[in-house]
Amino acid sequence: MKRKIKFKNIVKHFILITKHRWLVFKLCCRLRLFWRGLVHDLSKYSPTEFLESVRYYEGNRSPIVSTKQDKGYSEAWLHHKGRNKHHSEYWVDRNAPEQTPIMPYVYTAEMICDKLAAGITYQGKNWNKEYPLTYWKKEREKLLINEKLKDMLTDFFTQVSIDGINKVLTKKNVQELYKKYCGNS
């Protein structure tokens, strides 16, 4: 059964993704990645992503999760991950010698900002500094991503759980973690 598009969900989803993008922009600015923050997730406004997300809008989690549960896949997700280099899935190539290469620094840093902003957006008042690590521990084993990046993200989210975003999300810290785990890639 195809879900209908409701006007109220158009408005709510537009506000949600715009809020998310604004948070990512502000977080990216802390890392001096102004352009990455500005262009982050623009594909979410495309018909492929926007219309499916409006149909499956719930407000408290990504519509992609609901779509996959209903249909077994999500056209919006397939479209999104293929156009946004801050998603580790963009970099997966099962036919390459290195199936999950190390993502370049700028996309790794944007991914960190995206994960933080997604948690803040969907958790709202329930978000706390432990949330990103708790979520990451569940996601880590399922996510196709280079092991060095997994270790870096675990270290970063552990730091956030102890010291909070304001102390940990700095250009210097993220660059040092990237260099520690990934070298100068």
Coordinates of C-alpha atoms in Angstrom, one line a residue:
M1 CA 0.0 0.0 0.0
K2 CA 1.4 3.3 -1.0
R3 CA 1.4 6.0 1.7
K4 CA -0.2 9.3 0.9
I5 CA 1.6 12.6 1.1
K6 CA 0.1 14.8 3.8
F7 CA 0.5 18.5 3.7
K8 CA 1.4 18.7 7.4
N9 CA 4.2 16.2 6.9
I10 CA 5.6 18.3 4.0
V11 CA 5.9 21.2 6.4
K12 CA 7.2 19.1 9.3
H13 CA 9.8 17.3 7.2
F14 CA 11.0 20.5 5.6
I15 CA 11.4 22.0 9.0
L16 CA 13.2 18.9 10.3
I17 CA 15.7 18.6 7.5
T18 CA 16.3 22.3 7.5
K19 CA 16.9 22.3 11.3
H20 CA 19.3 19.3 10.8
R21 CA 21.2 21.1 8.1
W22 CA 21.5 24.3 10.2
L23 CA 23.0 22.2 13.1
V24 CA 25.4 20.5 10.8
F25 CA 26.4 23.9 9.4
K26 CA 27.1 25.3 12.8
L27 CA 29.1 22.2 13.8
C28 CA 31.1 22.3 10.6
C29 CA 31.9 25.9 11.2
R30 CA 33.6 24.9 14.4
L31 CA 35.9 22.8 12.2
R32 CA 36.3 25.6 9.7
L33 CA 34.5 23.5 7.1
F34 CA 32.2 26.2 6.0
W35 CA 31.5 24.9 2.5
R36 CA 30.8 21.3 3.6
G37 CA 28.4 22.7 6.2
L38 CA 26.7 24.9 3.6
V39 CA 26.1 22.1 1.0
H40 CA 25.4 19.4 3.5
D41 CA 22.5 17.1 2.5
L42 CA 21.1 19.4 -0.2
S43 CA 19.9 16.2 -1.9
K44 CA 17.3 15.8 0.8
Y45 CA 15.3 18.5 -1.0
S46 CA 15.3 16.5 -4.3
P47 CA 12.0 14.9 -5.3
T48 CA 13.4 11.4 -4.9
E49 CA 14.4 11.9 -1.3
F50 CA 11.9 14.5 -0.1
L51 CA 8.7 12.8 -1.3
E52 CA 9.5 9.4 0.1
S53 CA 10.6 11.0 3.4
V54 CA 7.3 12.9 3.6
R55 CA 5.3 9.7 3.0
Y56 CA 7.2 8.0 5.8
Y57 CA 7.6 11.0 8.1
E58 CA 7.3 10.2 11.8
G59 CA 9.2 13.0 13.4
N60 CA 11.2 11.0 16.0
R61 CA 13.4 9.0 13.6
S62 CA 14.6 9.0 10.1
P63 CA 11.9 8.2 7.5
I64 CA 14.4 5.9 5.8
V65 CA 14.1 3.5 8.7
S66 CA 10.3 3.3 8.3
T67 CA 10.5 3.0 4.6
K68 CA 13.0 0.1 4.8
Q69 CA 10.7 -1.7 7.3
D70 CA 7.7 -1.2 5.0
K71 CA 9.2 -1.8 1.6
G72 CA 12.5 -3.6 2.3
Y73 CA 14.5 -0.8 0.8
S74 CA 14.5 3.0 0.5
E75 CA 14.9 4.8 -2.8
A76 CA 15.6 8.0 -0.8
W77 CA 18.6 6.3 0.9
L78 CA 20.0 4.8 -2.2
H79 CA 19.8 8.2 -3.8
H80 CA 21.2 10.0 -0.7
K81 CA 24.2 7.8 0.0
G82 CA 25.3 7.9 -3.7
R83 CA 25.5 11.7 -3.7
N84 CA 26.8 12.5 -0.2
K85 CA 30.4 11.7 0.4
H86 CA 30.1 12.2 4.2
H87 CA 28.3 8.8 4.3
S88 CA 30.7 5.8 4.6
E89 CA 28.4 3.8 2.3
Y90 CA 29.4 6.2 -0.6
W91 CA 32.9 4.8 -0.3
V92 CA 32.1 1.1 -0.3
D93 CA 33.2 -0.9 -3.4
R94 CA 33.0 -4.6 -2.8
N95 CA 34.9 -5.2 -6.1
A96 CA 37.9 -3.1 -5.2
P97 CA 41.0 -4.3 -3.5
E98 CA 40.2 -2.0 -0.5
Q99 CA 36.5 -2.4 -0.1
T100 CA 36.2 0.3 2.5
P101 CA 38.9 2.9 2.0
I102 CA 39.7 5.6 4.5
M103 CA 37.5 8.5 3.7
P104 CA 39.2 11.9 3.2
Y105 CA 39.4 14.1 6.2
V106 CA 36.8 16.7 5.1
Y107 CA 34.1 14.1 4.6
T108 CA 35.0 12.3 7.8
A109 CA 34.8 15.6 9.8
E110 CA 31.4 16.3 8.1
M111 CA 30.2 12.8 9.0
I112 CA 31.0 13.5 12.6
C113 CA 29.0 16.8 12.5
D114 CA 26.2 14.9 10.8
K115 CA 26.0 12.2 13.4
L116 CA 26.0 14.7 16.2
A117 CA 23.4 16.8 14.6
A118 CA 21.2 13.8 13.8
G119 CA 21.2 12.8 17.4
I120 CA 20.4 16.3 18.6
T121 CA 17.6 16.7 16.0
Y122 CA 15.9 13.4 16.7
Q123 CA 16.4 13.2 20.4
G124 CA 15.5 16.8 21.1
K125 CA 15.4 17.4 24.9
N126 CA 16.4 13.8 25.6
W127 CA 19.8 14.3 24.0
N128 CA 22.8 14.2 26.3
K129 CA 26.5 13.9 25.8
E130 CA 26.4 10.1 26.3
Y131 CA 23.9 9.6 23.5
P132 CA 26.4 9.8 20.5
L133 CA 28.6 7.0 22.0
T134 CA 25.6 4.8 22.9
Y135 CA 24.2 5.2 19.4
W136 CA 27.6 4.6 17.8
K137 CA 28.2 1.4 19.7
K138 CA 25.1 0.0 18.1
E139 CA 25.9 1.4 14.7
R140 CA 29.6 0.5 14.7
E141 CA 29.1 -3.3 14.1
K142 CA 26.6 -2.9 11.3
L143 CA 28.3 0.0 9.4
L144 CA 30.5 -0.8 6.4
I145 CA 33.4 1.6 7.1
N146 CA 37.2 1.3 7.3
E147 CA 38.3 -0.1 10.7
K148 CA 40.7 2.8 11.3
L149 CA 37.7 5.2 10.9
K150 CA 35.7 3.1 13.3
D151 CA 38.4 3.4 15.9
M152 CA 38.6 7.1 15.3
L153 CA 34.9 7.6 15.7
T154 CA 34.8 5.5 18.8
D155 CA 37.6 7.6 20.4
F156 CA 35.8 10.8 19.3
F157 CA 32.4 9.8 20.7
T158 CA 34.0 8.5 23.9
Q159 CA 35.6 12.0 24.3
V160 CA 32.2 13.6 23.7
S161 CA 30.6 11.4 26.4
I162 CA 33.2 12.6 28.9
D163 CA 33.8 16.2 28.0
G164 CA 30.8 17.2 25.8
I165 CA 30.7 18.6 22.3
N166 CA 32.0 22.1 23.0
K167 CA 35.3 20.9 24.3
V168 CA 35.8 18.0 21.9
L169 CA 34.6 19.3 18.5
T170 CA 37.5 21.5 17.6
K171 CA 39.5 21.6 14.4
K172 CA 42.7 20.7 16.2
N173 CA 41.2 17.7 18.0
V174 CA 39.4 16.2 15.0
Q175 CA 42.5 16.6 12.8
E176 CA 44.7 15.0 15.5
L177 CA 42.4 12.1 15.8
Y178 CA 42.2 11.6 12.1
K179 CA 46.0 11.7 11.8
K180 CA 46.4 9.3 14.8
Y181 CA 44.1 6.7 13.3
C182 CA 44.3 7.3 9.5
G183 CA 47.7 8.9 9.0
N184 CA 47.8 11.7 6.4
S185 CA 45.3 10.1 4.0

